[in-house]
Short mmCIF file of C-alpha atoms in Angstrom, two decimals:
data_model
loop_
_atom_site.label_atom_id
_atom_site.label_comp_id
_atom_site.label_asym_id
_atom_site.label_seq_id
_atom_site.Cartn_x
_atom_site.Cartn_y
_atom_site.Cartn_z
CA MET A 259 -4.85 38.56 23.26
CA SER A 260 -3.20 35.20 23.91
CA VAL A 261 -1.57 33.21 21.15
CA TYR A 262 -1.48 29.43 21.15
CA ILE A 263 1.92 28.09 20.29
CA ASP A 264 2.03 24.49 19.09
CA GLU A 265 5.26 22.69 20.10
CA ALA A 266 4.96 20.43 17.03
CA LEU A 267 4.97 23.52 14.92
CA LEU A 268 8.04 24.94 16.70
CA ASP A 269 9.87 21.64 16.28
CA ALA A 270 8.98 21.37 12.56
CA ALA A 271 10.27 24.92 12.09
CA GLY A 272 13.52 24.00 13.86
CA LEU A 273 13.02 26.54 16.70
CA MET A 274 13.30 23.87 19.40
CA ASP A 275 17.02 23.80 18.55
CA PHE A 276 17.46 27.34 20.02
CA PRO A 277 16.99 27.03 23.82
CA GLU A 278 16.98 30.84 24.46
CA LEU A 279 14.24 31.50 21.85
CA TYR A 280 12.23 28.51 23.06
CA ALA A 281 12.41 29.66 26.65
CA TYR A 282 11.29 33.13 25.56
CA ILE A 283 8.25 31.68 23.70
CA LYS A 284 7.36 29.49 26.67
CA GLU A 285 7.52 32.50 29.00
CA ARG A 286 5.13 34.39 26.75
CA ASP A 287 2.82 31.48 26.30
CA PRO A 288 2.82 29.14 29.34
CA LYS A 289 0.88 25.94 28.81
CA HIS A 290 -0.19 23.08 31.08
CA PRO A 291 1.70 19.80 30.41
CA ILE A 292 -0.03 17.67 27.83
CA GLU A 293 -1.78 14.71 29.38
CA ILE A 294 -0.51 11.25 28.47
CA ALA A 295 -2.65 9.61 25.86
CA PRO A 296 -4.78 6.65 27.01
CA PRO A 297 -3.67 3.16 26.01
CA VAL A 298 -4.22 2.36 22.34
CA PRO A 299 -7.09 -0.17 21.94
CA VAL A 300 -6.78 -3.32 19.87
CA GLY A 301 -10.37 -4.43 19.43
CA ASP A 302 -11.92 -4.32 22.91
CA GLN A 303 -8.58 -4.55 24.75
CA THR A 304 -5.76 -2.10 25.40
CA LEU A 305 -2.43 -2.79 23.70
CA GLN A 306 -0.79 -4.05 26.93
CA GLU A 307 -3.71 -6.30 27.74
CA GLN A 308 -3.79 -7.73 24.22
CA VAL A 309 -0.05 -8.54 24.36
CA LYS A 310 -0.68 -10.47 27.61
CA ILE A 311 -3.58 -12.37 26.09
CA ASN A 312 -1.53 -13.34 23.00
CA ALA A 313 1.36 -14.44 25.18
CA ASP A 314 -0.90 -16.61 27.34
CA ILE A 315 -2.22 -18.40 24.30
CA LEU A 316 1.11 -18.79 22.53
CA GLU A 317 3.47 -19.41 25.48
CA ASN A 318 1.59 -20.58 28.51
CA THR A 319 -0.70 -23.29 27.24
CA ASN A 320 0.10 -27.00 27.36
CA GLU A 321 -0.78 -27.49 23.72
CA GLU A 322 1.36 -26.09 20.91
CA PHE A 323 -0.36 -23.28 19.10
CA VAL A 324 -0.59 -23.84 15.35
CA PRO A 325 -1.82 -20.89 13.40
CA PRO A 326 -4.05 -21.48 10.38
CA GLU A 327 -2.24 -21.98 7.05
CA PRO A 328 -3.24 -19.36 4.54
CA ASN A 329 -3.75 -20.57 0.99
CA MET A 330 -0.85 -20.20 -1.43
CA PRO A 331 -1.86 -17.52 -3.93
CA VAL A 332 -2.58 -18.38 -7.56
CA LYS A 333 -0.77 -16.56 -10.37
CA ILE A 334 -3.13 -15.36 -13.15
CA ASP A 335 -2.31 -13.29 -16.20
CA TYR A 336 -5.19 -11.07 -17.22
CA GLY A 337 -3.30 -9.49 -20.09
CA GLN A 338 -5.49 -11.15 -22.71
CA GLN A 339 -8.59 -9.64 -21.13
CA ILE A 340 -7.36 -6.03 -21.43
CA VAL A 341 -9.22 -4.00 -24.13
CA ASN A 342 -7.60 -0.68 -25.11
CA GLN A 343 -9.43 2.49 -26.06
CA PRO A 344 -10.08 2.23 -29.85
CA PHE A 345 -7.37 4.68 -30.77
CA ILE A 346 -4.67 3.11 -28.59
CA PHE A 347 -2.61 0.29 -30.17
CA ASN A 348 -0.30 -2.37 -28.60
CA GLU A 349 3.37 -2.41 -29.62
CA MET A 350 3.61 -5.54 -27.49
CA GLN A 351 0.97 -7.87 -25.95
CA PRO A 352 0.22 -6.41 -22.45
CA THR A 353 0.74 -8.57 -19.36
CA LEU A 354 -1.18 -8.08 -16.17
CA ILE A 355 -0.20 -10.73 -13.64
CA VAL A 356 -1.99 -10.92 -10.31
CA TYR A 357 -0.31 -13.05 -7.60
CA GLY A 358 -2.16 -12.62 -4.30
CA ASP A 359 -2.06 -8.88 -3.53
CA ARG A 360 0.91 -8.24 -5.90
CA VAL A 361 0.01 -6.88 -9.34
CA THR A 362 2.54 -6.53 -12.18
CA LEU A 363 1.53 -4.57 -15.32
CA ASN A 364 3.65 -4.22 -18.45
CA CYS A 365 2.45 -2.59 -21.67
CA PHE A 366 3.94 -0.68 -24.60
CA LEU A 367 1.28 1.46 -26.33
CA THR A 368 0.92 4.03 -29.09
CA ILE A 369 -1.79 6.65 -28.74
CA LYS A 370 -2.96 7.70 -32.21
CA GLN A 371 -4.84 10.87 -31.27
CA GLN A 372 -4.67 13.68 -28.75
CA PHE A 373 -5.76 12.13 -25.44
CA LYS A 374 -5.75 12.10 -21.65
CA GLY A 375 -7.57 9.52 -19.61
CA TYR A 376 -7.73 5.84 -18.92
CA VAL A 377 -5.91 3.77 -21.59
CA PHE A 378 -8.12 0.66 -21.08
CA ASN A 379 -11.87 0.36 -21.55
CA SER A 380 -12.04 -1.57 -18.33
CA TYR A 381 -9.73 -3.00 -15.70
CA PRO A 382 -10.10 -6.46 -14.10
CA GLN A 383 -11.49 -6.36 -10.56
CA GLU A 384 -8.77 -8.83 -9.46
CA ALA A 385 -6.11 -6.15 -10.26
CA GLN A 386 -7.80 -3.12 -8.72
CA PRO A 387 -6.45 -1.50 -5.58
CA LYS A 388 -8.74 -2.22 -2.63
CA HIS A 389 -9.11 1.42 -1.56
CA ILE A 390 -9.83 4.67 -3.38
CA ILE A 391 -6.22 5.55 -4.14
CA LYS A 392 -4.09 6.67 -7.07
CA ILE A 393 -0.76 4.84 -7.33
CA ILE A 394 2.10 6.75 -9.07
CA THR A 395 3.66 4.92 -11.99
CA VAL A 396 6.77 6.31 -13.70
CA ILE A 397 6.38 6.16 -17.51
CA PHE A 398 8.51 7.21 -20.42
CA ASN A 399 7.55 8.35 -23.91
CA ASN A 400 9.21 8.48 -27.36
CA PHE A 401 9.72 12.30 -27.45
CA SER A 402 12.98 13.36 -25.92
CA ASN A 403 12.25 16.26 -23.42
CA ASN A 404 9.43 17.65 -25.60
CA ILE A 405 6.58 16.53 -23.33
CA ASN A 406 6.30 15.54 -19.70
CA LEU A 407 3.98 12.64 -19.08
CA PHE A 408 2.38 11.40 -15.90
CA CYS A 409 0.51 8.21 -14.98
CA TYR A 410 -1.34 6.83 -11.93
CA ILE A 411 -3.35 3.63 -11.45
CA ASP A 412 -6.66 3.41 -9.67
CA LYS A 413 -9.63 1.02 -9.84
CA ASN A 414 -10.08 1.90 -13.56
CA GLY A 415 -6.48 1.11 -14.45
CA PRO A 416 -3.72 3.42 -15.76
CA TYR A 417 -4.67 7.06 -16.30
CA VAL A 418 -2.18 9.14 -18.42
CA TYR A 419 -1.90 12.86 -19.02
CA ALA A 420 0.62 15.54 -19.94
CA GLU A 421 1.98 18.29 -17.76
CA ASN A 422 -0.66 20.76 -16.40
CA GLU A 423 -3.42 18.15 -17.09
CA LEU A 424 -3.06 18.68 -20.83
CA GLU A 425 -3.76 16.04 -23.49
CA ILE A 426 -0.94 13.79 -24.80
CA ALA A 427 0.08 14.54 -28.44
CA ALA A 428 -1.07 12.21 -31.19
CA ASN A 429 1.21 9.31 -32.17
CA THR A 430 2.96 9.16 -28.73
CA SER A 431 4.33 5.80 -27.66
CA ILE A 432 4.50 5.11 -23.94
CA VAL A 433 5.85 2.33 -21.71
CA ILE A 434 3.88 1.54 -18.50
CA SER A 435 5.65 -0.95 -16.32
CA THR A 436 4.97 -1.28 -12.57
CA THR A 437 4.51 -3.64 -9.66
CA TYR A 438 2.08 -2.55 -6.96
CA TYR A 439 0.04 -4.14 -4.17
CA LYS A 440 -3.75 -4.06 -3.92
CA GLN A 441 -3.62 -3.36 -0.22
CA PHE A 442 -1.02 -1.96 2.16
CA GLU A 443 -0.90 0.19 5.24
CA ALA A 444 -2.19 3.65 4.15
CA LEU A 445 -0.03 6.73 4.48
CA LYS A 446 -0.86 8.42 7.82
CA GLN A 447 0.24 11.84 6.71
CA ILE A 448 -2.59 13.96 5.35
CA ASN A 449 -1.74 14.87 1.69
CA TYR A 450 -5.05 16.28 0.53
CA ASP A 451 -6.84 19.60 1.12
CA SER A 452 -8.16 18.73 4.60
CA ASN A 453 -8.73 22.38 5.57
CA THR A 454 -10.36 23.37 2.28
CA ASP A 455 -8.13 26.40 1.69
CA GLY A 456 -7.57 25.49 -1.99
CA LYS A 457 -4.05 24.18 -1.56
CA VAL A 458 -2.19 21.16 -0.16
CA ASP A 459 0.59 21.88 2.30
CA ILE A 460 1.84 21.15 5.83
CA MET A 461 -1.14 22.97 7.29
CA ASP A 462 -3.36 20.12 6.02
CA VAL A 463 -1.21 17.69 8.05
CA TRP A 464 -1.65 19.71 11.23
CA ASN A 465 -5.34 20.35 10.49
CA GLY A 466 -5.99 16.61 10.03
CA SER A 467 -4.03 15.73 13.11
CA GLY A 468 -5.86 18.22 15.23
CA GLN A 469 -9.24 16.88 14.19
CA GLY A 470 -8.25 13.35 15.03
CA THR A 471 -8.45 12.14 11.44
CA HIS A 472 -4.75 11.40 11.36
CA GLU A 473 -3.96 7.90 12.56
CA ALA A 474 -1.30 7.77 15.27
CA GLN A 475 -0.83 4.08 15.84
CA SER A 476 2.77 2.86 15.72
CA HIS A 477 4.38 -0.07 13.97
CA VAL A 478 4.17 -1.93 17.32
CA TYR A 479 0.38 -1.54 17.13
CA GLY A 480 0.41 -3.13 13.68
CA VAL A 481 2.54 -6.05 14.87
CA VAL A 482 0.25 -6.74 17.84
CA LYS A 483 -2.88 -6.41 15.73
CA LYS A 484 -1.44 -8.90 13.23
CA GLN A 485 -0.63 -11.35 16.04
CA SER A 486 -4.13 -11.01 17.43
CA ASP A 487 -5.67 -11.73 14.04
CA LEU A 488 -3.59 -14.85 13.64
CA VAL A 489 -4.46 -16.04 17.17
CA ASP A 490 -8.13 -15.46 16.43
CA HIS A 491 -7.76 -17.19 12.95
CA ASP A 492 -8.75 -13.92 11.33
CA ILE A 493 -6.35 -13.84 8.35
CA GLU A 494 -8.20 -12.32 5.44
CA GLY A 495 -4.95 -10.97 4.12
CA THR A 496 -1.71 -9.37 5.24
CA VAL A 497 -1.63 -5.58 5.18
CA LEU A 498 2.01 -4.77 4.49
CA HIS A 499 3.67 -2.24 6.78
CA ASN A 500 4.31 1.19 5.14
CA PHE A 501 7.74 2.32 6.17
CA LEU A 502 6.97 5.93 5.19
CA ASN A 503 4.76 6.19 8.30
CA ASN A 504 7.34 5.52 11.02
CA ASP A 505 10.69 4.46 9.69
CA ILE A 506 11.44 6.96 6.86
CA LYS A 507 11.40 10.76 7.28
CA LEU A 508 11.58 13.37 4.63
CA ILE A 509 14.55 15.69 4.92
CA ASP A 510 12.26 18.70 4.60
CA LYS A 511 10.40 18.81 7.95
CA LEU A 512 7.63 20.88 6.32
CA GLY A 513 7.45 18.63 3.31
CA ILE A 514 4.57 16.34 2.41
CA TYR A 515 4.12 13.62 -0.13
CA LYS A 516 2.56 14.39 -3.55
CA ALA A 517 -1.07 15.55 -3.15
CA ASP A 518 -3.83 13.06 -3.82
CA ARG A 519 -1.44 10.14 -4.61
CA ALA A 520 -0.74 7.01 -2.64
CA ALA A 521 2.69 6.91 -1.02
CA TYR A 522 4.26 3.71 0.24
CA TYR A 523 7.55 1.91 0.83
CA ILE A 524 6.77 -1.75 1.64
CA GLN A 525 8.55 -5.10 1.97
CA ASP A 526 7.12 -8.41 0.89
CA GLY A 527 9.65 -11.09 1.89
CA PRO A 528 12.94 -10.16 0.15
CA ILE A 529 11.16 -7.86 -2.37
CA VAL A 530 10.86 -4.12 -1.57
CA THR A 531 8.50 -1.88 -3.57
CA PHE A 532 8.08 1.83 -3.39
CA SER A 533 5.89 4.51 -4.99
CA PHE A 534 5.65 8.10 -3.96
CA GLY A 535 6.04 11.71 -5.08
CA ALA A 536 7.94 14.34 -2.98
CA LYS A 537 10.21 17.36 -3.25
CA LEU A 538 13.98 16.77 -3.19
CA GLY A 539 15.91 18.33 -0.33
CA ASP A 540 19.59 19.38 0.01
CA ASN A 541 21.86 19.05 -2.96
CA ASN A 542 25.59 18.96 -3.65
CA GLY A 543 25.74 19.87 -7.32
CA ASN A 544 23.44 17.49 -9.15
CA VAL A 545 23.20 14.94 -6.28
CA TYR A 546 20.15 15.49 -4.10
CA LYS A 547 18.92 14.13 -0.76
CA ILE A 548 15.34 13.31 -0.04
CA PHE A 549 15.18 11.43 3.33
CA SER A 550 16.79 12.49 6.63
CA THR A 551 16.61 8.85 7.80
CA ILE A 552 15.58 5.50 6.43
CA ASP A 553 15.25 2.15 8.24
CA SER A 554 18.30 -0.08 7.76
CA LYS A 555 16.09 -3.16 7.43
CA ILE A 556 14.97 -2.09 3.91
CA LEU A 557 18.29 -0.72 2.70
CA PRO A 558 20.21 -3.21 0.44
CA PRO A 559 23.83 -4.05 1.39
CA TYR A 560 24.85 -3.47 -2.21
CA ALA A 561 23.98 -0.40 -4.26
CA LYS A 562 20.70 -0.34 -6.18
CA TYR A 563 19.80 2.11 -8.96
CA HIS A 564 16.37 3.10 -10.23
CA ALA A 565 15.02 5.31 -13.04
CA MET A 566 12.85 8.13 -11.63
CA HIS A 567 10.87 11.11 -12.95
CA PRO A 568 11.89 14.72 -12.32
CA GLU A 569 8.84 16.86 -13.00
CA GLN A 570 11.04 19.49 -14.62
CA LYS A 571 10.69 18.03 -18.06
CA GLU A 572 14.09 18.88 -19.61
CA PHE A 573 15.86 16.65 -16.97
CA LYS A 574 16.20 12.97 -16.31
CA GLY A 575 17.54 11.19 -13.27
CA TYR A 576 18.07 8.05 -11.27
CA CYS A 577 18.25 7.28 -7.58
CA GLN A 578 20.88 5.28 -5.64
CA GLN A 579 20.30 3.23 -2.50
CA ILE A 580 22.88 1.68 -0.27
CA GLN A 581 23.62 1.15 3.45
CA GLN A 582 25.37 4.21 4.91
CA LEU A 583 26.13 5.34 8.46
CA ASP A 584 24.66 8.71 7.50
CA LYS A 585 21.09 7.69 6.63
CA SER A 586 20.49 10.95 4.79
CA THR A 587 22.90 9.72 2.11
CA SER A 588 21.38 6.20 1.89
CA PHE A 589 18.87 7.29 -0.78
CA GLN A 590 20.33 9.84 -3.17
CA VAL A 591 19.00 11.23 -6.39
CA ILE A 592 21.31 12.00 -9.36
CA ILE A 593 19.73 14.53 -11.75
CA SER A 594 20.99 15.48 -15.27
CA GLY A 595 21.25 19.13 -14.16
CA LYS A 596 20.46 21.56 -11.35
CA LEU A 597 16.69 21.68 -10.75
CA ASP A 598 14.58 24.81 -10.43
CA LYS A 599 11.54 22.57 -9.61
CA ASN A 600 12.34 19.91 -7.02
CA ASP A 601 9.16 17.85 -7.41
CA CYS A 602 9.88 14.22 -8.41
CA GLU A 603 8.15 10.87 -8.75
CA PHE A 604 9.57 7.50 -7.69
CA SER A 605 8.33 3.99 -8.45
CA SER A 606 10.45 0.82 -8.46
CA THR A 607 11.26 -2.60 -6.98
CA TYR A 608 14.41 -4.26 -5.68
CA VAL A 609 15.66 -7.24 -3.61
CA ILE A 610 17.34 -7.23 -0.22
CA ASP A 611 20.45 -9.15 -1.22
CA ASN A 612 21.19 -10.69 2.19
CA TYR A 613 17.57 -11.50 3.06
CA GLN A 614 17.07 -14.49 5.36
CA ASN A 615 13.95 -16.56 5.62
CA LEU A 616 12.10 -16.05 8.84
CA ASN A 617 12.68 -19.66 9.91
CA ASP A 618 16.38 -19.37 9.35
CA ALA A 619 17.11 -15.83 10.53
CA ASN A 620 19.34 -15.44 13.54
CA GLU A 621 18.54 -12.88 16.21
CA SER A 622 20.27 -9.66 15.45
CA ILE A 623 21.19 -6.81 17.77
CA ASP A 624 18.55 -4.65 16.23
CA ASN A 625 15.89 -7.17 17.31
CA GLN A 626 16.91 -7.22 20.98
CA PRO A 627 14.01 -6.03 23.27
CA GLU A 628 14.27 -2.64 24.82
CA SER A 629 11.55 -3.32 27.45
CA ASN A 630 9.53 -6.17 28.93
CA ILE A 631 6.63 -5.56 26.62
CA ASP A 632 8.98 -5.55 23.63
CA GLU A 633 10.42 -8.87 24.76
CA VAL A 634 6.96 -10.47 24.93
CA ILE A 635 5.91 -9.07 21.50
CA ILE A 636 9.12 -10.32 19.91
CA LYS A 637 8.71 -13.82 21.39
CA CYS A 638 5.11 -13.99 20.11
CA ASP A 639 6.15 -12.68 16.66
CA ARG A 640 8.84 -15.36 16.32
CA LYS A 641 6.50 -18.12 17.31
CA LEU A 642 4.04 -17.07 14.65
CA GLU A 643 6.68 -16.41 11.98
CA THR A 644 8.03 -19.96 12.17
CA HIS A 645 4.87 -21.03 10.38
CA SER A 646 5.47 -18.81 7.32
CA ILE A 647 4.28 -20.53 4.17
CA TYR A 648 7.04 -18.79 2.06
CA GLN A 649 10.59 -20.10 1.92
CA TYR A 650 12.44 -17.84 -0.54
CA THR A 651 15.41 -18.95 -2.59
CA ILE A 652 17.34 -16.01 -4.11
CA THR A 653 19.83 -16.59 -6.95
CA ASN A 654 21.80 -13.88 -8.70
CA GLU A 655 22.07 -14.79 -12.43
CA THR A 656 24.16 -11.75 -13.43
CA GLY A 657 27.22 -13.98 -14.01
CA GLN A 658 25.25 -15.79 -16.74
CA LEU A 659 24.99 -12.65 -18.87
CA ASN A 660 27.17 -12.24 -21.93
CA ILE A 661 27.30 -8.41 -22.15
CA VAL A 662 28.17 -7.20 -25.63
CA GLN A 663 31.25 -5.22 -26.41
CA GLY A 664 30.56 -1.53 -25.91
CA PHE A 665 28.70 -1.80 -22.62
CA ASN A 666 30.61 -1.61 -19.36
CA LEU A 667 29.26 -2.29 -15.87
CA GLY A 668 28.69 1.14 -14.35
CA SER A 669 28.35 -0.55 -10.97
CA PRO A 670 29.84 -3.77 -9.58
CA HIS A 671 26.50 -4.49 -7.97
CA ASN A 672 24.35 -5.03 -11.12
CA SER A 673 21.92 -7.84 -10.41
CA PHE A 674 19.45 -10.19 -12.07
CA TYR A 675 17.93 -11.98 -9.10
CA ILE A 676 15.65 -15.01 -9.44
CA VAL A 677 13.32 -14.96 -6.40
CA ASP A 678 11.55 -18.30 -5.90
CA ASP A 679 8.88 -18.56 -3.21
CA GLY A 680 8.14 -22.24 -3.93
CA ALA A 681 5.08 -21.43 -6.10
CA CYS A 682 6.40 -19.02 -8.76
CA ARG A 683 9.63 -17.33 -9.79
CA VAL A 684 10.24 -13.70 -10.63
CA CYS A 685 13.28 -11.89 -11.95
CA VAL A 686 14.05 -8.66 -10.15
CA PHE A 687 16.78 -6.82 -12.07
CA ASN A 688 18.83 -3.75 -11.36
CA LEU A 689 21.22 -2.30 -13.91
CA LEU A 690 23.58 0.66 -14.16
CA LEU A 691 25.58 0.44 -17.38
CA GLU A 692 27.86 2.82 -19.24
CA THR A 693 28.97 3.18 -22.82
CA LYS A 694 30.72 5.56 -25.20
CA GLY A 695 27.59 5.47 -27.34
CA PHE A 696 26.29 3.61 -30.38
CA TYR A 697 25.66 4.27 -34.06
CA GLU A 698 22.33 2.50 -33.87
CA GLN A 699 19.18 3.35 -31.90
CA TYR A 700 18.58 -0.32 -31.09
CA GLN A 701 21.39 -1.55 -28.93
CA PRO A 702 21.62 -5.33 -28.00
CA GLU A 703 22.96 -5.67 -24.47
CA SER A 704 23.07 -9.49 -23.79
CA PRO A 705 21.45 -12.75 -24.78
CA ILE A 706 18.91 -13.82 -22.15
CA PRO A 707 20.13 -16.91 -20.22
CA ASP A 708 17.56 -19.74 -20.08
CA ALA A 709 16.88 -19.15 -16.38
CA LEU A 710 15.79 -15.54 -17.12
CA VAL A 711 13.53 -16.05 -20.13
CA PRO A 712 10.16 -14.41 -19.28
CA LEU A 713 6.98 -16.37 -18.72
CA ASN A 714 5.39 -17.56 -22.05
CA ASN A 715 8.31 -16.00 -23.91
CA ASN A 716 6.69 -12.62 -23.45
CA GLN A 717 8.05 -9.41 -24.88
CA LEU A 718 8.38 -6.72 -22.20
CA ALA A 719 9.51 -3.05 -22.13
CA PHE A 720 10.74 -1.11 -19.16
CA PRO A 721 11.43 2.65 -18.82
CA ALA A 722 15.16 3.51 -18.54
CA THR A 723 17.03 6.62 -17.62
CA VAL A 724 19.70 7.39 -20.30
CA MET A 725 21.91 10.47 -19.80
CA ILE A 726 25.35 11.68 -20.79
CA THR A 727 27.70 14.09 -18.96
CA VAL A 728 28.80 17.17 -20.86
CA GLY A 729 32.20 18.62 -19.86
CA ASP A 730 32.74 19.46 -16.24
CA SER A 731 29.33 21.09 -15.76
CA TYR A 732 26.33 19.56 -14.07
CA GLN A 733 24.21 20.17 -17.17
CA THR A 734 23.88 16.91 -19.18
CA ASP A 735 22.29 15.62 -22.33
CA THR A 736 19.42 13.18 -21.94
CA PHE A 737 17.69 10.58 -24.04
CA VAL A 738 14.44 8.65 -24.10
CA GLY A 739 15.22 4.98 -23.52
CA TYR A 740 13.55 1.65 -23.05
CA PHE A 741 14.92 -1.66 -21.84
CA ILE A 742 13.55 -4.47 -23.96
CA VAL A 743 13.24 -8.05 -22.75
CA ASN A 744 12.39 -10.20 -25.81
CA GLY A 745 11.46 -13.75 -24.74
CA SER A 746 10.99 -14.84 -28.35
CA THR A 747 14.53 -13.97 -29.51
CA LYS A 748 16.02 -14.36 -26.01
CA GLN A 749 17.62 -10.93 -26.23
CA TYR A 750 18.09 -8.01 -23.76
CA SER A 751 18.50 -4.69 -25.48
CA PHE A 752 18.09 -0.88 -25.12
CA SER A 753 16.14 1.30 -27.52
CA VAL A 754 16.98 5.00 -27.50
CA ASP A 755 15.38 7.95 -29.42
CA ARG A 756 18.60 8.93 -31.25
CA THR A 757 22.16 7.75 -31.78
CA VAL A 758 25.26 9.22 -30.08
CA VAL A 759 28.95 8.45 -30.19
CA ILE A 760 31.37 9.86 -27.65
CA SER A 761 35.06 10.29 -28.49
CA PRO A 762 37.25 7.73 -26.79
CA GLN A 763 39.46 10.62 -25.60
CA SER A 764 36.53 12.26 -23.83
CA SER A 765 35.91 11.58 -20.14
CA ASN A 766 32.15 11.76 -20.78
CA VAL A 767 30.11 8.58 -20.42
CA LEU A 768 26.55 7.59 -21.39
CA TYR A 769 24.75 6.02 -18.43
CA TYR A 770 21.82 3.61 -18.70
CA CYS A 771 19.77 2.82 -15.55
CA VAL A 772 16.81 0.45 -15.31
CA SER A 773 15.23 -1.81 -12.69
CA ARG A 774 11.94 -3.69 -12.48
CA LEU A 775 10.31 -7.11 -11.94
CA TYR A 776 8.98 -9.71 -14.37
CA TYR A 777 7.78 -13.35 -14.10
CA VAL A 778 9.86 -16.23 -15.38
CA ASP A 779 7.59 -19.02 -14.10
#
C-alpha cells in the first residue's frame, strides 16, 4: 500500500526543517516533480502578455494616456433611517455614514429583554457588504466580565449574541462602533467546513486547495488586473488588496482565521483597517504573538494601540503595532492574564503616520524591480497612479488637547489625526492613557478642540480596554469602559463600570486603550 505524502503538509508541520527525516520520507514515497503551473490568465490573455499590452498602450504610443476620472464619492449619513427592534432603545442617536465603499457605524443601545439577533429592523442597501460575508465587530457591554458578547455585520446589519449562541440578558447596554468596507479582496484561505466533516480546521484549507476552489493569484495578478481595467476604462470600483492573503502570515502554520467570518487587513490611502478572528501564538507572560511576518508597508512608524476581544470572558486586552526588525513582534497582544483559550477577535483602524501621496512619493528601495516584468509593471503602475483623485492632508491635533490632571500619556505616540482627502475630513484617533484611578465612574479626559468636533455635533461612543495590574503577577483586574465623544458639550471622556483608586505608593497603573474613526466634516 503506497501512501501519498504532500510536501505542503510536511512544510506546515515543520518536517521540512529536518533534512534526514525528509530524505527518509522521500525515499519511501518517491514522487515525480510537480509540473510548473501554466501562466495565469487575465481575461483572455496570460499575465505576461497582458503586461506587454498595458505597457504598449501606456508607454509606447505617441499620445499621452489619460485614464478616466472616477467620480468623487458622496458622504451620506443614514443614521436617521435606522429603525431598532421595538425593545432596543438608543442611548445616543446612531450614525451610519457611507462614503464610497467605506461605511462607519456608531451606536449606543440598551436591550430591554433577553435577545439575540439583528438589532435593526432593516439595514440600508447602501451600507450592506457586497458579498455574503459576516464582518467581525468588537463590542463592549455594561456588565464587567459577567457576559461575553459577540457581533458581526452582514447585509441585515449588526447581529449580536452571547457566548455559545445564547441570548443577551435583559437591560444590557452595548456599544457598536466600526469602520468597514463594502468590498475588498476576499480571504483566499478556506475557513468554512469545505470537507463536510463537521468541523473547521486546516484540513478544510487543504481540501479546498486540492479541489481548485482556493484562489492562488498573487498580489502581482491583482495589480496587473487593476491596470488592465483602467486601460480599458472599466473602473466600477476599486477592490482593496487584502494583506492577509500574501503579506501577513499567522505564526501558527496550522492556524486558520475564525470560521465563517470575513478576515481582512486593507489600506485605503493613509487609513488602514483590519477585522479578523484568530488564535494567538507564542507568549512571554501575558504578551502574545499572532503573526510570524507582516508587511512593512502597513506598519506604522510610531506605536499604535487597539482594544480587542479575548474570547475568554474574564480577560481584556489590547494590541500594539510598530515597525520592528523582527516582524513577529510587530503586532503584539497584551492580555490581562494568561489565557487558557487563545481565540481572539480584532477590529480597528489607524493611520500610517508617514504616508506620502502617490504623486509625491519618492521611489524607495522596497519598490525597486527584481525582474524585467516587475520593472514594466512598476512603470505602468506609477503612470496610472499619478492620476489619483485623492490628495491626502494629514494633521496630528494631539497637541491641541488639554488633558485633565489625573491622566498621563501611556505612550508618547498618542494621536488624533485629521485626514482630509479634499472632499471630507475624518478623525482617526489612537490613545493609550494611564491613571491612578478616579472616584467617579464618569471621567473627563479633555475638552474637544474645534478642529476635532464631530460632524453635526454628534455624540459618539467607542469601546475601550480598561485594565489594571495587580502586584507582580500577570493576573490583572479589568473594567468595562467606553470612550465618549460629546460634540454638544465638546468633551472627551471615559465611562467605566465602577470606580477605583490606586495608592500613589503602588507601582500599579490603570490603562485605558481606545482607537477608532469618526467624521468631522
